[in-house]
Coordinates of C-alpha atoms and ligand atoms in Angstrom, one line a residue:
X1 CA -4.7 40.9 -7.0
X2 CA -7.3 43.1 -8.7
X3 CA -5.0 43.4 -11.7
X4 CA -4.7 39.6 -12.1
X5 CA -8.5 39.4 -12.0
X6 CA -8.9 42.1 -14.6
X7 CA -6.4 40.5 -16.9
X8 CA -8.3 37.2 -16.8
X9 CA -5.4 35.4 -15.1
X10 CA -7.3 33.9 -12.3
X11 CA -7.7 30.1 -12.5
X12 CA -10.8 28.2 -11.9
X13 CA -11.1 24.9 -10.1
X14 CA -13.7 22.5 -11.5
X15 CA -15.5 20.0 -9.3
X16 CA -15.2 16.7 -11.0
X17 CA -17.3 13.7 -9.9
X18 CA -15.2 10.7 -9.9
X19 CA -17.4 8.4 -7.8
X20 CA -17.3 4.9 -9.1
X21 CA -16.3 5.7 -12.6
X22 CA -13.1 3.7 -12.7
X23 CA -9.6 4.8 -13.5
X24 CA -9.8 7.1 -16.4
X25 CA -13.3 8.7 -16.5
X26 CA -15.1 11.5 -14.6
X27 CA -18.2 13.5 -14.8
X28 CA -18.4 17.3 -15.0
X29 CA -21.6 19.3 -15.3
X30 CA -23.5 16.1 -16.0
X31 CA -21.3 15.0 -18.8
X32 CA -18.9 12.1 -18.8
X33 CA -15.3 12.5 -20.0
X34 CA -12.4 10.2 -20.8
X35 CA -9.5 11.5 -18.8
X36 CA -6.3 12.0 -20.9
X37 CA -4.7 14.5 -18.4
X38 CA -4.1 12.5 -15.3
X39 CA -0.6 11.4 -14.1
X40 CA -2.0 8.1 -12.9
X41 CA -0.1 6.3 -15.6
X42 CA -0.7 2.8 -14.2
X43 CA -4.3 3.3 -13.1
X44 CA -3.2 2.5 -9.6
X45 CA -5.2 5.2 -7.8
X46 CA -8.4 3.3 -8.5
X47 CA -7.0 -0.2 -8.3
X48 CA -8.5 -2.8 -5.9
X49 CA -5.0 -3.5 -4.6
X50 CA -4.3 0.0 -3.4
X51 CA -7.9 0.6 -2.1
X52 CA -7.5 -2.5 0.0
X53 CA -4.1 -1.3 1.1
X54 CA -5.5 2.0 2.3
X55 CA -8.1 0.2 4.4
X56 CA -5.6 -2.3 5.7
X57 CA -3.1 0.4 6.4
X58 CA -5.6 2.6 8.3
X59 CA -6.7 -0.4 10.4
X60 CA -3.2 -1.4 11.3
X61 CA -1.6 2.0 11.8
X62 CA -4.4 4.6 12.0
X63 CA -5.2 7.5 9.7
X64 CA -2.9 10.1 11.0
X65 CA 0.7 10.1 12.3
X66 CA -0.2 12.5 15.1
X67 CA 3.1 14.3 15.2
X68 CA 6.2 15.3 13.2
X69 CA 8.7 12.6 12.5
X70 CA 11.2 13.7 15.2
X71 CA 8.5 13.7 17.9
X72 CA 6.4 10.5 17.6
X73 CA 5.2 10.6 13.9
X74 CA 7.8 8.2 12.5
X75 CA 6.5 4.6 12.7
X76 CA 7.4 1.2 11.3
X77 CA 5.0 1.9 8.4
X78 CA 7.3 4.8 7.4
X79 CA 10.5 2.9 8.1
X80 CA 9.4 0.0 5.9
X81 CA 8.5 2.2 3.0
X82 CA 11.9 3.9 3.2
X83 CA 13.5 0.5 3.2
X84 CA 11.7 -0.8 0.0
X85 CA 12.5 2.5 -1.8
X86 CA 16.2 2.1 -0.9
X87 CA 16.1 -1.5 -2.2
X88 CA 14.4 -0.4 -5.4
X89 CA 16.9 2.4 -6.2
X90 CA 20.1 1.2 -4.5
X91 CA 20.4 4.4 -2.4
X92 CA 21.5 4.1 1.3
X93 CA 18.8 6.1 3.0
X94 CA 15.5 7.8 2.4
X95 CA 13.3 10.6 3.9
X96 CA 9.6 10.8 3.5
X97 CA 7.6 13.9 2.8
X98 CA 3.8 14.6 2.4
X99 CA 4.3 15.8 -1.2
X100 CA 6.9 16.0 -3.9
X101 CA 6.7 19.8 -3.8
X102 CA 7.6 19.8 -0.2
X103 CA 10.5 17.3 -0.7
X104 CA 12.0 19.2 -3.6
X105 CA 11.6 22.6 -1.9
X106 CA 13.1 21.3 1.4
X107 CA 16.0 19.6 -0.3
X108 CA 17.1 22.7 -2.3
X109 CA 16.8 25.2 0.5
X110 CA 18.4 23.0 3.0
X111 CA 21.4 21.8 1.0
X112 CA 22.5 25.0 -0.6
X113 CA 23.4 28.5 0.5
X114 CA 24.4 31.8 -1.2
X115 CA 28.1 31.0 -1.2
X116 CA 27.4 28.1 -3.6
X117 CA 26.6 27.6 -7.2
X118 CA 24.4 25.0 -8.9
X119 CA 23.5 24.3 -12.5
X120 CA 20.1 23.2 -13.6
X121 CA 18.1 22.3 -16.7
X122 CA 16.0 25.2 -17.9
X123 CA 12.8 23.3 -17.5
X124 CA 13.1 21.9 -13.9
X125 CA 9.9 22.0 -11.8
X126 CA 8.6 25.0 -9.9
X127 CA 9.2 23.3 -6.5
X128 CA 12.9 23.0 -7.2
X129 CA 13.1 26.6 -8.5
X130 CA 11.4 28.0 -5.4
X131 CA 13.6 26.0 -3.1
X132 CA 16.7 27.2 -4.9
X133 CA 15.5 30.8 -4.8
X134 CA 14.9 30.5 -1.1
X135 CA 18.4 29.1 -0.6
X136 CA 20.0 32.2 -2.2
X137 CA 22.3 29.9 -4.2
X138 CA 23.8 31.2 -7.4
X139 CA 21.7 29.4 -10.1
X140 CA 22.9 28.8 -13.7
X141 CA 20.6 27.2 -16.2
X142 CA 21.4 25.3 -19.3
X143 CA 19.2 24.9 -22.4
X144 CA 16.8 22.0 -21.9
X145 CA 18.4 18.6 -22.2
X146 CA 21.4 20.1 -24.0
X147 CA 24.3 17.9 -22.8
X148 CA 27.0 20.0 -24.5
X149 CA 25.7 23.2 -22.8
X150 CA 25.5 21.4 -19.5
X151 CA 29.0 19.9 -19.8
X152 CA 30.4 23.3 -20.6
X153 CA 28.8 24.9 -17.5
X154 CA 29.9 22.0 -15.3
X155 CA 33.5 22.4 -16.5
X156 CA 33.4 26.2 -16.1
X157 CA 31.8 26.4 -12.7
X158 CA 32.5 23.1 -11.0
X159 CA 29.1 23.5 -9.4
X160 CA 28.0 22.0 -6.0
X161 CA 25.3 20.2 -7.9
X162 CA 23.5 19.7 -11.2
X163 CA 19.7 19.4 -11.1
X164 CA 17.5 17.8 -13.6
X165 CA 14.4 15.6 -14.0
X166 CA 14.3 12.0 -15.2
X167 CA 11.2 12.6 -17.3
X168 CA 10.2 16.2 -17.9
X169 CA 6.7 16.8 -16.8
X170 CA 5.5 19.0 -19.7
X171 CA 7.6 17.5 -22.5
X172 CA 7.7 13.9 -21.6
X173 CA 11.3 13.6 -22.7
X174 CA 14.1 12.1 -20.7
X175 CA 17.4 13.6 -19.4
X176 CA 20.7 11.9 -20.5
X177 CA 21.3 10.7 -16.9
X178 CA 24.3 8.5 -17.5
X179 CA 26.2 11.1 -19.5
X180 CA 25.3 13.9 -17.0
X181 CA 26.4 11.7 -14.1
X182 CA 29.7 11.0 -15.7
X183 CA 30.3 14.8 -16.2
X184 CA 29.3 15.4 -12.6
X185 CA 31.7 12.9 -11.2
X186 CA 34.6 14.4 -13.1
X187 CA 33.8 17.8 -11.6
X188 CA 32.9 16.3 -8.2
X189 CA 29.4 17.8 -8.4
X190 CA 26.3 16.0 -7.2
X191 CA 23.7 15.0 -9.7
X192 CA 20.2 15.5 -8.3
X193 CA 17.3 14.0 -10.2
X194 CA 13.6 14.8 -9.7
X195 CA 12.1 11.4 -10.6
X196 CA 8.4 12.4 -10.2
X197 CA 7.4 11.1 -13.6
X198 CA 10.1 8.5 -14.1
X199 CA 9.7 6.2 -11.1
X200 CA 8.0 2.9 -12.1
X201 CA 7.6 4.2 -15.6
X202 CA 11.1 4.3 -17.1
X203 CA 12.0 0.8 -15.9
X204 CA 8.9 -0.5 -17.7
X205 CA 9.7 1.3 -20.9
X206 CA 13.1 -0.4 -20.8
X207 CA 14.3 1.7 -23.7
X208 CA 17.8 2.4 -24.7
X209 CA 16.7 6.1 -25.1
X210 CA 15.8 6.4 -21.5
X211 CA 17.6 5.3 -18.3
X212 CA 15.8 5.0 -15.1
X213 CA 17.3 7.0 -12.2
X214 CA 18.9 5.1 -9.4
X215 CA 22.0 5.1 -7.2
X216 CA 24.2 4.1 -10.2
X217 CA 23.5 7.4 -12.0
X218 CA 22.6 10.0 -9.5
X219 CA 23.6 11.1 -6.0
X220 CA 20.2 12.3 -4.8
X221 CA 16.8 11.2 -6.2
X222 CA 13.3 12.5 -5.4
X223 CA 10.5 10.0 -6.0
X224 CA 6.9 11.1 -5.7
X225 CA 4.0 8.8 -5.0
X226 CA 1.2 10.9 -6.5
X227 CA 2.0 10.1 -10.2
X228 CA 2.5 6.5 -11.3
X229 CA 2.2 5.1 -7.8
X230 CA -1.3 6.4 -7.6
X231 CA -1.3 7.6 -4.0
X232 CA 0.5 10.6 -2.3
X233 CA 3.7 11.7 -0.6
X234 CA 7.3 11.6 -1.7
X235 CA 10.8 10.5 -0.7
X236 CA 14.3 12.0 -1.0
X237 CA 16.8 9.2 -1.5
X238 CA 20.6 9.5 -1.1
X239 CA 23.5 8.6 1.2
X240 CA 23.0 8.1 4.9
X241 CA 25.2 11.1 5.5
X242 CA 23.0 13.5 3.4
X243 CA 19.8 12.1 4.8
X244 CA 21.1 12.6 8.4
X245 CA 21.9 16.2 7.5
X246 CA 18.4 16.7 6.2
X247 CA 16.8 15.1 9.3
X248 CA 18.7 17.6 11.4
X249 CA 18.1 20.7 9.2
X250 CA 15.2 20.4 6.8
X251 CA 12.6 22.6 8.5
X252 CA 9.8 21.3 6.3
X253 CA 10.5 17.8 7.7
X254 CA 11.1 18.8 11.3
X255 CA 8.1 21.1 11.7
X256 CA 5.4 19.3 9.8
X257 CA 3.2 16.3 10.7
X258 CA 4.6 13.1 9.2
X259 CA 2.9 11.5 6.2
X260 CA 0.0 9.4 7.5
X261 CA 1.1 5.9 8.2
X262 CA -1.8 4.5 6.2
X263 CA -0.5 6.5 3.2
X264 CA 3.0 5.2 3.8
X265 CA 1.6 1.7 3.8
X266 CA -0.3 2.4 0.5
X267 CA 2.8 3.7 -1.2
X268 CA 4.7 0.7 0.1
X269 CA 2.1 -1.6 -1.5
X270 CA 2.3 0.4 -4.7
X271 CA 6.0 -0.1 -4.9
X272 CA 5.6 -3.8 -4.4
X273 CA 2.8 -4.0 -7.0
X274 CA 5.2 -2.3 -9.5
X275 CA 7.9 -4.9 -8.7
X276 CA 5.6 -7.9 -9.0
X277 CA 3.3 -7.0 -11.9
X278 CA 3.9 -7.5 -15.6
X279 CA 2.6 -4.2 -16.8
X280 CA 5.5 -3.1 -18.8
X281 CA 4.4 -4.6 -22.1
X282 CA 0.9 -3.3 -21.7
X283 CA 2.2 0.3 -21.1
X284 CA 4.5 0.2 -24.1
X285 CA 1.6 -1.1 -26.2
X286 CA -0.7 1.8 -25.2
X287 CA 2.0 4.4 -26.0
X288 CA 3.0 2.7 -29.3
X289 CA -0.6 2.4 -30.3
X290 CA -1.2 6.1 -29.6
X291 CA 1.9 7.2 -31.5
X292 CA 1.1 4.9 -34.5
X293 CA -2.5 6.4 -34.7
X294 CA -1.1 9.9 -34.6
X295 CA 1.4 9.1 -37.3
X296 CA -1.3 7.8 -39.5
X297 CA -3.2 11.0 -39.1
X298 CA 0.0 13.0 -39.6
X299 CA -0.2 14.6 -36.2
X300 CA 3.0 16.2 -35.1
X301 CA 3.8 14.8 -31.7
X302 CA 6.9 15.9 -29.8
X303 CA 9.6 13.3 -29.4
X304 CA 8.6 11.4 -26.3
X305 CA 8.6 7.7 -25.5
X306 CA 6.8 8.1 -22.2
X307 CA 3.1 8.3 -21.3
X308 CA 3.4 12.1 -21.5
X309 CA 2.7 13.0 -25.1
X310 CA 2.6 16.7 -25.8
X311 CA 1.1 18.1 -29.0
X312 CA 2.4 21.7 -29.4
X313 CA -0.3 24.0 -30.8
X314 CA 1.5 27.3 -30.4
X315 CA -1.0 30.0 -29.9
X316 CA -3.2 30.2 -26.9
X317 CA -6.5 31.0 -28.8
X318 CA -6.1 27.9 -31.0
X319 CA -5.2 25.7 -28.1
X320 CA -8.4 26.8 -26.3
X321 CA -10.5 26.0 -29.4
X322 CA -9.0 22.6 -29.9
X323 CA -9.3 21.7 -26.2
X324 CA -13.0 22.8 -26.3
X325 CA -13.7 20.8 -29.4
X326 CA -12.3 17.7 -27.7
X327 CA -14.4 18.4 -24.6
X328 CA -17.5 18.5 -26.7
X329 CA -16.6 14.9 -27.7
X330 CA -16.2 13.8 -24.1
X331 CA -12.4 13.9 -24.2
X332 CA -10.5 15.7 -21.4
X333 CA -6.9 16.7 -22.4
X334 CA -4.8 19.2 -20.4
X335 CA -4.3 22.5 -22.1
X336 CA -1.0 23.9 -20.9
X337 CA -0.5 27.6 -21.2
X338 CA 2.4 29.9 -20.5
X339 CA 4.0 30.5 -18.0
X340 CA 3.9 26.8 -17.3
X341 CA 5.5 26.3 -20.7
X342 CA 7.4 28.8 -22.8
X343 CA 5.5 31.5 -24.7
X344 CA 4.4 30.3 -28.2
X345 CA 4.5 26.7 -27.1
X346 CA 1.0 26.4 -25.7
X347 CA 0.2 22.7 -25.9
X348 CA -2.1 19.8 -25.3
X349 CA -0.5 17.6 -22.7
X350 CA -1.9 14.2 -23.4
X351 CA -1.2 11.6 -20.8
X352 CA -1.8 7.9 -21.4
X353 CA -2.6 5.2 -18.9
X354 CA -2.4 1.4 -18.8
X355 CA -6.2 1.4 -18.8
X356 CA -6.9 3.5 -21.9
X357 CA -8.5 1.2 -24.5
X358 CA -7.8 1.2 -28.2
X359 CA -11.3 2.5 -28.8
X360 CA -10.6 5.4 -26.4
X361 CA -7.3 6.2 -28.1
X362 CA -9.0 5.9 -31.6
X363 CA -11.7 8.3 -30.5
X364 CA -9.0 10.8 -29.2
X365 CA -6.8 10.7 -32.3
X366 CA -9.8 10.9 -34.7
X367 CA -11.1 13.9 -32.7
X368 CA -7.7 15.6 -32.6
X369 CA -7.3 15.2 -36.3
X370 CA -10.7 16.8 -37.0
X371 CA -10.1 19.6 -34.5
X372 CA -6.7 20.5 -35.9
X373 CA -7.7 20.3 -39.5
X374 CA -10.6 22.7 -38.9
X375 CA -8.0 25.4 -38.0
Ligands
LIG1 C1 4.2 16.8 -9.7 C2 5.7 17.1 -9.6 C3 6.3 17.4 -8.4 C4 5.5 17.6 -7.1 O1 5.1 16.4 -6.6 P1 3.7 16.4 -5.8 O2 3.8 15.1 -5.0 O3 2.6 16.5 -6.7 O4 3.8 17.6 -4.9 C5 7.7 17.6 -8.4 N1 8.3 17.6 -9.6 C6 7.8 17.3 -10.8 C7 8.6 17.2 -12.0 C8 6.4 17.1 -10.8 O5 5.8 16.8 -12.0

């Protein structure tokens, strides 16, 4: 512990004031910032619809579930949310968790054991890695989004499962789900997709370069509610048989208080909002506008069509300088350092939301251009 402190590796938490500032601003140390580092891609966390839903949900169902799901914590609010998620994805059954981390972790350590082997993309999320480690499974990893390398491993090992993400959290790029699923079916391996950043986003992008995850291209899908859906919690989606197995064996599910029914209701309303609103075009416009502005300033963005737009800076010292220069101009952009990303690829992780205005994007790109040219 002391060694980490000495090496400057401790992380600080900043207290941000977000009271009544709307969806993409906050105040810190008396200064206002435009937020380009939130995963609230659709601005739902501050929307009137979801705020009303939380109040309604609490009035109807109460604020706490009062027990774990197998005792008395599983209510009609949860059941109905599972139902709309199944409808939205085509999976047979669903299981709710209080967070995506917990869902991923539980899924990995409950499904697999040390007699088995799984294959995973090099860049899958920490929650999956930790669960796999806990399971003792033999884990083989292929180079990020390298379909040929994945195929070769699938043929060689005939793994129990292949694990990837629909949209990668730090790179914003998408896995070739259809092709991977095809490979998996040939080898009788499951394809498991962490859809934390894809759900409600990929469908809107409707691009040929990216396929949304659903029952037609994966066996198990983990959807989280804390990103585009603007609330909290998560669900594992799959066949009734697998879900039944998890209900009986996933200790994180069995021994933890169920997601609050008010929160289940909010997530339910968020899913309905996504199905009923015409936000796709607006989201694509924001992303396209940002990319166009960057192109005009010759900023070298990574190849991403999603709201996650990384700008690789490389060295840590430069990253810190650029991030600080942006902050001086009232712009908050995530500075992502190793070990979250590979060494030498320290980056700005710019995330866009439906509610970023052209003026805000202009201000960001102009400031980025200045900051980078001064190095
Ligand atoms: C955020 C995230 C999770 C964890 O979800 P939480 O609901 O925030 O716990 C899992 N996987 C990926 C890829 C994520 O980005």
